[in-house]
Short mmCIF file of C-alpha atoms in Angstrom, two decimals:
data_model
loop_
_atom_site.label_atom_id
_atom_site.label_comp_id
_atom_site.label_asym_id
_atom_site.label_seq_id
_atom_site.Cartn_x
_atom_site.Cartn_y
_atom_site.Cartn_z
CA UNK A 1026 15.16 0.55 -13.86
CA UNK A 1027 17.68 -1.73 -15.58
CA UNK A 1028 19.09 -4.92 -14.10
CA UNK A 1029 22.58 -5.27 -15.56
CA UNK A 1030 25.79 -3.60 -14.48
CA UNK A 1031 25.19 0.12 -15.00
CA UNK A 1032 27.06 3.38 -15.26
CA UNK A 1033 27.17 5.55 -12.14
CA UNK A 1034 24.64 7.96 -13.65
CA UNK A 1035 22.17 5.24 -14.60
CA UNK A 1036 22.58 3.64 -11.18
CA UNK A 1037 21.91 6.92 -9.43
CA UNK A 1038 18.74 7.47 -11.46
CA UNK A 1039 17.51 3.96 -10.67
CA UNK A 1040 18.11 4.30 -6.95
CA UNK A 1041 16.64 7.80 -6.72
CA UNK A 1042 13.54 6.69 -8.63
CA UNK A 1043 13.12 3.66 -6.36
CA UNK A 1044 13.71 5.80 -3.27
CA UNK A 1045 11.13 8.34 -4.44
CA UNK A 1046 8.56 5.59 -5.00
CA UNK A 1047 9.32 3.97 -1.64
CA UNK A 1048 9.24 7.34 0.09
CA UNK A 1049 5.86 8.18 -1.43
CA UNK A 1050 4.44 4.82 -0.37
CA UNK A 1051 5.88 5.27 3.12
CA UNK A 1052 4.19 8.66 3.24
CA UNK A 1053 0.89 7.03 2.36
CA UNK A 1054 1.26 4.83 5.45
CA UNK A 1055 2.35 7.64 7.76
CA UNK A 1056 -0.36 10.03 6.61
CA UNK A 1057 -3.07 7.37 6.70
CA UNK A 1058 -2.15 6.03 10.14
CA UNK A 1059 -3.37 8.99 12.30
CA UNK A 1060 -6.72 9.07 10.51
CA UNK A 1061 -7.33 5.31 10.31
CA UNK A 1062 -6.20 4.60 13.87
CA UNK A 1063 -8.22 7.50 15.25
CA UNK A 1064 -6.81 7.95 18.77
CA UNK A 1065 -3.54 9.32 20.13
CA UNK A 1066 -2.64 6.28 22.25
CA UNK A 1067 -3.16 3.86 19.34
CA UNK A 1068 -1.13 6.04 17.01
CA UNK A 1069 1.72 6.27 19.52
CA UNK A 1070 1.73 2.46 19.88
CA UNK A 1071 1.83 1.99 16.08
CA UNK A 1072 4.63 4.56 15.77
CA UNK A 1073 6.71 3.02 18.55
CA UNK A 1074 6.67 -0.44 16.88
CA UNK A 1075 7.52 1.14 13.53
CA UNK A 1076 10.32 3.08 15.22
CA UNK A 1077 11.71 -0.02 16.98
CA UNK A 1078 11.75 -2.07 13.76
CA UNK A 1079 13.34 0.66 11.68
CA UNK A 1080 15.92 1.30 14.40
CA UNK A 1081 16.96 -2.35 13.89
CA UNK A 1082 16.83 -1.86 10.11
CA UNK A 1083 19.04 1.20 10.37
CA UNK A 1084 21.54 -0.75 12.47
CA UNK A 1085 21.66 -3.60 9.96
CA UNK A 1086 22.22 -1.16 7.10
CA UNK A 1087 25.79 -1.29 8.41
CA UNK A 1088 25.94 -4.88 7.14
CA UNK A 1089 24.92 -3.68 3.68
CA UNK A 1090 27.58 -0.97 3.72
CA UNK A 1091 30.39 -3.37 4.68
CA UNK A 1092 29.32 -6.04 2.17
CA UNK A 1093 29.22 -3.31 -0.49
CA UNK A 1094 32.77 -2.29 0.37
CA UNK A 1095 34.05 -5.89 0.43
CA UNK A 1096 32.34 -7.30 -2.70
CA UNK A 1097 34.43 -7.03 -5.88
CA UNK A 1098 33.24 -8.12 -9.33
CA UNK A 1099 35.02 -11.11 -10.91
CA UNK A 1100 34.14 -13.73 -13.49
CA UNK A 1101 33.83 -17.48 -12.91
CA UNK A 1102 34.68 -17.28 -9.22
CA UNK A 1103 34.06 -20.57 -7.36
CA UNK A 1104 31.09 -20.02 -5.00
CA UNK A 1105 32.29 -18.98 -1.55
CA UNK A 1106 30.71 -20.07 1.71
CA UNK A 1107 32.01 -16.98 3.52
CA UNK A 1108 28.96 -14.83 2.86
CA UNK A 1109 26.53 -17.66 3.66
CA UNK A 1110 28.30 -18.34 6.95
CA UNK A 1111 28.38 -14.62 7.70
CA UNK A 1112 24.63 -14.33 7.08
CA UNK A 1113 23.75 -17.32 9.29
CA UNK A 1114 25.96 -16.10 12.15
CA UNK A 1115 24.57 -12.56 11.83
CA UNK A 1116 20.96 -13.83 11.85
CA UNK A 1117 21.56 -15.79 15.05
CA UNK A 1118 23.24 -12.80 16.69
CA UNK A 1119 20.46 -10.34 15.84
CA UNK A 1120 17.67 -12.70 16.97
CA UNK A 1121 19.44 -13.27 20.30
CA UNK A 1122 20.04 -9.52 20.66
CA UNK A 1123 16.39 -8.71 19.98
CA UNK A 1124 15.34 -11.37 22.48
CA UNK A 1125 17.61 -9.99 25.21
CA UNK A 1126 16.49 -6.41 24.59
CA UNK A 1127 12.86 -7.56 24.63
CA UNK A 1128 13.35 -9.17 28.04
CA UNK A 1129 14.93 -5.98 29.38
CA UNK A 1130 12.79 -3.29 27.76
CA UNK A 1131 9.95 -5.00 25.86
CA UNK A 1132 7.26 -4.37 28.43
CA UNK A 1133 8.10 -0.65 28.53
CA UNK A 1134 8.43 -0.10 24.78
CA UNK A 1135 5.77 -2.57 23.53
CA UNK A 1136 3.46 -2.94 26.56
CA UNK A 1137 0.53 -4.61 24.78
CA UNK A 1138 0.95 -8.16 23.39
CA UNK A 1139 4.70 -7.95 23.92
CA UNK A 1140 5.59 -11.54 22.95
CA UNK A 1141 3.67 -11.44 19.65
CA UNK A 1142 5.10 -8.04 18.73
CA UNK A 1143 8.67 -9.16 19.51
CA UNK A 1144 8.15 -12.21 17.30
CA UNK A 1145 7.02 -9.90 14.48
CA UNK A 1146 10.08 -7.75 15.16
CA UNK A 1147 12.33 -10.80 14.70
CA UNK A 1148 10.63 -11.62 11.39
CA UNK A 1149 11.33 -8.11 10.15
CA UNK A 1150 14.91 -8.00 11.42
CA UNK A 1151 15.92 -11.32 9.82
CA UNK A 1152 14.14 -10.39 6.60
CA UNK A 1153 16.00 -7.12 6.40
CA UNK A 1154 19.33 -8.81 7.16
CA UNK A 1155 18.82 -10.94 4.02
CA UNK A 1156 17.95 -7.81 2.04
CA UNK A 1157 21.06 -6.03 3.39
CA UNK A 1158 23.45 -8.85 2.42
CA UNK A 1159 21.97 -9.25 -1.06
CA UNK A 1160 21.84 -5.51 -1.66
CA UNK A 1161 25.46 -5.16 -0.56
CA UNK A 1162 26.56 -7.72 -3.14
CA UNK A 1163 24.44 -6.06 -5.83
CA UNK A 1164 25.94 -2.68 -5.00
CA UNK A 1165 29.43 -4.16 -5.14
CA UNK A 1166 28.62 -5.55 -8.58
CA UNK A 1167 27.05 -2.20 -9.52
CA UNK A 1168 23.77 -3.94 -10.34
CA UNK A 1169 21.90 -0.91 -9.07
CA UNK A 1170 18.73 -1.66 -10.99
CA UNK A 1171 18.23 -4.88 -9.02
CA UNK A 1172 18.75 -2.95 -5.77
CA UNK A 1173 16.10 -0.49 -6.91
CA UNK A 1174 13.64 -3.31 -7.48
CA UNK A 1175 14.20 -4.66 -3.94
CA UNK A 1176 13.34 -1.20 -2.60
CA UNK A 1177 10.19 -0.85 -4.71
CA UNK A 1178 8.87 -4.36 -4.05
CA UNK A 1179 9.42 -4.04 -0.31
CA UNK A 1180 7.73 -0.64 -0.06
CA UNK A 1181 4.84 -1.58 -2.36
CA UNK A 1182 3.92 -4.77 -0.51
CA UNK A 1183 4.19 -3.00 2.86
CA UNK A 1184 1.97 -0.11 1.80
CA UNK A 1185 -0.70 -2.47 0.47
CA UNK A 1186 -0.69 -4.69 3.57
CA UNK A 1187 -0.48 -1.96 6.22
CA UNK A 1188 -3.07 0.39 4.75
CA UNK A 1189 -5.44 -2.54 4.23
CA UNK A 1190 -4.86 -3.69 7.79
CA UNK A 1191 -5.44 -0.25 9.26
CA UNK A 1192 -8.60 0.22 7.21
CA UNK A 1193 -9.96 -3.18 8.29
CA UNK A 1194 -8.95 -2.59 11.95
CA UNK A 1195 -6.59 -5.57 12.21
CA UNK A 1196 -5.19 -6.25 15.66
CA UNK A 1197 -1.80 -4.78 16.55
CA UNK A 1198 0.16 -8.01 16.00
CA UNK A 1199 -1.25 -8.46 12.48
CA UNK A 1200 -0.39 -4.84 11.67
CA UNK A 1201 3.11 -5.49 13.02
CA UNK A 1202 3.45 -8.56 10.79
CA UNK A 1203 2.27 -6.52 7.81
CA UNK A 1204 5.05 -4.01 8.55
CA UNK A 1205 7.72 -6.70 9.02
CA UNK A 1206 7.03 -9.38 6.39
CA UNK A 1207 7.71 -7.45 3.15
CA UNK A 1208 11.51 -7.43 3.72
CA UNK A 1209 11.71 -11.20 3.37
CA UNK A 1210 9.29 -11.26 0.45
CA UNK A 1211 11.34 -8.67 -1.46
CA UNK A 1212 14.51 -10.70 -0.85
CA UNK A 1213 12.90 -13.91 -2.15
CA UNK A 1214 11.61 -12.26 -5.32
CA UNK A 1215 14.87 -10.55 -6.30
CA UNK A 1216 17.15 -13.43 -5.25
CA UNK A 1217 15.11 -15.88 -7.32
CA UNK A 1218 15.23 -13.48 -10.27
CA UNK A 1219 18.92 -12.42 -10.10
CA UNK A 1220 20.61 -15.46 -8.53
CA UNK A 1221 22.24 -16.69 -11.72
CA UNK A 1222 23.91 -13.30 -12.26
CA UNK A 1223 25.24 -13.09 -8.70
CA UNK A 1224 26.58 -16.54 -7.79
CA UNK A 1225 30.20 -16.85 -8.89
CA UNK A 1226 30.36 -13.23 -10.05
CA UNK A 1227 31.92 -11.63 -6.95
CA UNK A 1228 34.76 -12.06 -4.47
CA UNK A 1229 35.02 -10.68 -0.94
CA UNK A 1230 38.29 -8.91 -0.17
CA UNK A 1231 38.25 -10.12 3.46
CA UNK A 1232 37.77 -13.44 5.24
CA UNK A 1233 34.92 -14.38 7.57
CA UNK A 1234 36.48 -13.08 10.79
CA UNK A 1235 37.49 -9.75 9.27
CA UNK A 1236 34.08 -9.36 7.63
CA UNK A 1237 32.33 -10.01 10.95
CA UNK A 1238 34.61 -7.56 12.77
CA UNK A 1239 34.30 -4.75 10.23
CA UNK A 1240 30.56 -5.29 9.81
CA UNK A 1241 30.27 -5.14 13.60
CA UNK A 1242 31.85 -1.70 13.54
CA UNK A 1243 29.57 -0.40 10.82
CA UNK A 1244 26.54 -1.90 12.59
CA UNK A 1245 27.44 -0.05 15.80
CA UNK A 1246 27.68 3.19 13.82
CA UNK A 1247 24.48 2.46 11.91
CA UNK A 1248 22.67 1.64 15.17
CA UNK A 1249 23.78 4.99 16.55
CA UNK A 1250 22.58 6.62 13.33
CA UNK A 1251 19.26 4.79 13.57
CA UNK A 1252 18.84 5.86 17.17
CA UNK A 1253 18.92 9.48 15.99
CA UNK A 1254 16.60 8.94 13.03
CA UNK A 1255 14.26 5.96 13.18
CA UNK A 1256 14.57 5.59 16.94
CA UNK A 1257 13.54 9.13 17.89
CA UNK A 1258 9.80 8.37 18.31
CA UNK A 1259 10.71 5.42 20.54
CA UNK A 1260 13.14 7.53 22.60
CA UNK A 1261 10.75 10.48 22.93
CA UNK A 1262 7.99 8.09 23.96
CA UNK A 1263 10.27 6.68 26.68
CA UNK A 1264 11.03 10.12 28.20
CA UNK A 1265 7.55 11.65 27.84
CA UNK A 1266 5.26 11.57 30.84
CA UNK A 1267 1.95 9.66 30.89
CA UNK A 1268 0.02 12.92 30.56
CA UNK A 1269 1.85 14.01 27.38
CA UNK A 1270 0.01 11.75 24.89
CA UNK A 1271 -1.39 14.59 22.78
CA UNK A 1272 1.90 16.54 22.67
CA UNK A 1273 3.83 13.32 22.06
CA UNK A 1274 1.59 12.32 19.17
CA UNK A 1275 2.09 15.74 17.57
CA UNK A 1276 5.88 15.61 17.92
CA UNK A 1277 6.11 12.06 16.56
CA UNK A 1278 3.91 12.94 13.60
CA UNK A 1279 5.94 16.08 12.84
CA UNK A 1280 9.28 14.24 13.08
CA UNK A 1281 8.03 11.36 10.94
CA UNK A 1282 6.59 13.38 8.07
CA UNK A 1283 9.30 16.08 8.09
CA UNK A 1284 12.53 14.09 8.42
CA UNK A 1285 11.70 11.34 5.93
CA UNK A 1286 12.03 13.30 2.65
CA UNK A 1287 15.34 14.81 3.82
CA UNK A 1288 17.10 11.87 5.42
CA UNK A 1289 15.75 8.79 3.61
CA UNK A 1290 17.13 9.64 0.13
CA UNK A 1291 20.67 10.07 1.50
CA UNK A 1292 20.26 7.03 3.74
CA UNK A 1293 19.23 5.02 0.69
CA UNK A 1294 22.31 6.29 -1.16
CA UNK A 1295 24.84 5.19 1.50
CA UNK A 1296 26.05 2.12 -0.40
CA UNK A 1297 25.94 4.02 -3.71
CA UNK A 1298 28.17 6.73 -2.23
CA UNK A 1299 30.58 4.13 -0.82
CA UNK A 1300 30.90 2.39 -4.19
CA UNK A 1301 31.37 5.78 -5.88
CA UNK A 1302 33.97 7.09 -3.42
CA UNK A 1303 35.90 3.82 -3.09
CA UNK A 1304 39.36 4.46 -4.51
CA UNK A 1305 38.47 8.10 -5.18
CA UNK A 1306 41.75 9.41 -3.78
CA UNK A 1307 42.17 13.19 -3.66
CA UNK A 1308 38.78 13.96 -5.21
CA UNK A 1309 36.89 12.61 -2.16
CA UNK A 1310 37.39 15.82 -0.14
CA UNK A 1311 36.00 17.97 -2.95
CA UNK A 1312 33.02 15.65 -3.43
CA UNK A 1313 32.24 15.77 0.28
CA UNK A 1314 32.46 19.58 0.36
CA UNK A 1315 30.16 19.97 -2.64
CA UNK A 1316 27.64 17.50 -1.24
CA UNK A 1317 27.62 19.18 2.19
CA UNK A 1318 27.13 22.59 0.62
CA UNK A 1319 24.21 21.31 -1.47
CA UNK A 1320 22.54 19.65 1.52
CA UNK A 1321 23.06 22.72 3.75
CA UNK A 1322 21.51 25.07 1.19
CA UNK A 1323 18.51 22.82 0.66
CA UNK A 1324 17.96 22.37 4.39
CA UNK A 1325 18.07 26.12 5.04
CA UNK A 1326 15.26 26.65 2.57
CA UNK A 1327 13.27 23.69 3.87
CA UNK A 1328 13.59 24.86 7.50
CA UNK A 1329 12.16 28.27 6.60
CA UNK A 1330 9.32 26.62 4.68
CA UNK A 1331 8.61 24.24 7.58
CA UNK A 1332 8.36 27.13 10.02
CA UNK A 1333 5.80 28.82 7.77
CA UNK A 1334 3.54 25.97 6.71
CA UNK A 1335 4.49 23.11 9.05
CA UNK A 1336 2.08 23.85 11.93
CA UNK A 1337 -0.83 24.14 9.52
CA UNK A 1338 0.13 20.92 7.70
CA UNK A 1339 0.41 18.93 10.95
CA UNK A 1340 -3.00 20.21 12.01
CA UNK A 1341 -4.52 19.07 8.72
CA UNK A 1342 -2.88 15.62 8.76
CA UNK A 1343 -3.86 14.97 12.37
CA UNK A 1344 -7.41 16.16 11.90
CA UNK A 1345 -6.82 19.08 14.24
CA UNK A 1346 -5.71 16.89 17.18
CA UNK A 1347 -2.03 17.94 17.12
CA UNK A 1348 -0.40 21.34 17.47
CA UNK A 1349 3.33 21.92 16.79
CA UNK A 1350 4.99 25.35 16.94
CA UNK A 1351 6.80 27.02 14.05
CA UNK A 1352 10.09 26.98 15.99
CA UNK A 1353 9.74 23.25 16.63
CA UNK A 1354 9.05 22.56 12.96
CA UNK A 1355 12.17 24.53 11.97
CA UNK A 1356 14.27 22.65 14.55
CA UNK A 1357 12.99 19.26 13.36
CA UNK A 1358 13.82 20.14 9.75
CA UNK A 1359 17.27 21.55 10.56
CA UNK A 1360 18.07 18.50 12.68
CA UNK A 1361 17.14 16.23 9.79
CA UNK A 1362 19.46 18.20 7.54
CA UNK A 1363 22.37 17.80 9.95
CA UNK A 1364 21.80 14.03 10.06
CA UNK A 1365 21.69 14.05 6.25
CA UNK A 1366 25.12 15.72 6.24
CA UNK A 1367 26.47 12.86 8.37
CA UNK A 1368 25.07 10.50 5.72
CA UNK A 1369 27.49 12.21 3.30
CA UNK A 1370 30.60 12.29 5.49
CA UNK A 1371 30.13 8.71 6.72
CA UNK A 1372 30.45 6.92 3.34
CA UNK A 1373 33.60 8.93 2.58
CA UNK A 1374 35.23 7.39 5.66
CA UNK A 1375 34.01 3.84 5.02
CA UNK A 1376 35.27 4.01 1.44
CA UNK A 1377 38.75 4.68 2.86
CA UNK A 1378 38.39 1.88 5.47
CA UNK A 1379 38.35 4.53 8.20
CA UNK A 1380 35.86 2.60 10.32
CA UNK A 1381 36.99 3.95 13.71
CA UNK A 1382 36.22 7.67 13.11
CA UNK A 1383 33.08 6.70 11.18
CA UNK A 1384 31.80 4.77 14.18
CA UNK A 1385 33.08 7.45 16.55
CA UNK A 1386 31.09 10.25 14.91
CA UNK A 1387 27.81 8.35 15.08
CA UNK A 1388 28.40 7.06 18.61
CA UNK A 1389 29.23 10.57 19.88
CA UNK A 1390 26.02 11.84 18.28
CA UNK A 1391 23.90 9.00 19.70
CA UNK A 1392 25.27 9.40 23.23
CA UNK A 1393 24.63 13.15 23.09
CA UNK A 1394 21.08 12.43 21.91
CA UNK A 1395 20.42 10.32 25.00
CA UNK A 1396 21.99 12.97 27.24
CA UNK A 1397 19.96 15.80 25.69
CA UNK A 1398 16.72 13.89 26.24
CA UNK A 1399 17.49 13.78 29.96
CA UNK A 1400 17.98 17.55 30.34
CA UNK A 1401 15.41 18.85 32.89
CA UNK A 1402 13.53 21.22 30.58
CA UNK A 1403 10.20 21.07 28.77
CA UNK A 1404 9.48 18.32 26.22
CA UNK A 1405 9.82 20.64 23.20
CA UNK A 1406 13.11 22.09 24.43
CA UNK A 1407 14.77 18.76 25.17
CA UNK A 1408 13.63 17.35 21.82
CA UNK A 1409 15.02 20.39 19.98
CA UNK A 1410 18.36 19.97 21.77
CA UNK A 1411 18.42 16.26 20.91
CA UNK A 1412 17.72 16.99 17.24
CA UNK A 1413 20.33 19.75 16.74
CA UNK A 1414 23.36 19.41 19.03
CA UNK A 1415 24.29 15.71 18.55
CA UNK A 1416 24.55 15.69 14.72
CA UNK A 1417 26.61 18.90 14.84
CA UNK A 1418 29.14 17.11 17.07
CA UNK A 1419 29.09 14.02 14.81
CA UNK A 1420 29.74 16.07 11.67
CA UNK A 1421 32.74 17.68 13.37
CA UNK A 1422 34.24 14.27 14.23
CA UNK A 1423 33.77 13.04 10.64
CA UNK A 1424 35.13 16.16 8.94
CA UNK A 1425 38.26 16.21 11.10
CA UNK A 1426 38.90 12.56 10.21
CA UNK A 1427 38.33 13.17 6.47
CA UNK A 1428 40.77 16.09 6.48
CA UNK A 1429 43.34 14.12 8.43
CA UNK A 1430 43.31 11.07 6.15
CA UNK A 1431 43.49 13.20 3.02
CA UNK A 1432 46.36 15.31 4.44
CA UNK A 1433 48.30 12.13 5.24
CA UNK A 1434 47.61 10.74 1.76
CA UNK A 1435 48.68 14.00 0.05
CA UNK A 1436 51.94 14.04 2.01
CA UNK A 1437 52.97 10.73 0.50
CA UNK A 1438 53.97 7.33 1.96
CA UNK A 1439 56.79 8.76 4.05
CA UNK A 1440 54.36 10.83 6.11
CA UNK A 1441 52.14 7.93 7.01
CA UNK A 1442 52.37 6.48 10.51
#
């Protein structure tokens, strides 16, 4: 993984390699957790904190996407305070938001040691905000190797700390800190290492107010996206009854280990895709079509494979405690593929500054997810509905917007409103 400005191909290889390493290390944690924790209730508690933190992380990935879009490479630019002020304001906002949500829902979502776990959540959220801002600048400068190192350092430190903590039976708040702390550590390492090649080497194409407003839009969309991906264990836990611990543990485990290899690579490539599609003009539509076709084909094959071997694999990983049907495994995999498709259509809209339909697609999908989880049917049925129907609606919103903006562009300036 190189550290200088790279070609698109070299950058893609760096990011994919880092994502593969991080994904493998994340898998180590997720596969070790059921065995090392040893009981369904403890595993559900661990998974709900992980889900809550990574829901916040997914939301703040919107900051990274907007900073990526706004950061343009220059030489000998006087250092700007805009990004520093933006980061400080954003940190205050997210800490206050986490505090308010903790007061409203903390006891229900994190019932044991709520105050300590919320404090750990704040550590993780602020740490990731710093990672998101720095990564956005690095993406804008096309220093993809440095972004890759942030990913690897973060994942490596987390895997070491969390697996050690689970093996040594640390208390829940120390496990939560082990999950949260690596974001800030990864930021410190890479910022110290790359600072001299970043300061004065970029310019933002918007002022502070516009950056805050546009980042707010992408954060709303990213939060909706995170609700459908990282937040699903938390949401399912909220709607499941007290007697559903065993079924809930099986569903959470299946969603966690199945969706990650499909969604996380495309989620990690969001800023890469934005930087690649920015200014792409007429070729964007073709790129989106090709990417959607590739993802759809891969997901069809993976869904069939999940239906065949998924129930057996979940039984092995859980030590025989969990049982998930073939149909449920196929639905989980197909739902992940649909979300992955939205991770292709979304960057195409952001690259064209089409924030409204980008946000709209994710918000429609998130609202439908919440509605589907309230349908009065069995747990498996409502989860399947929540995994499949919402991303289908979101994809439709995005594709219509992509076609509309390209048709307007192809018609020439006179056709534009």
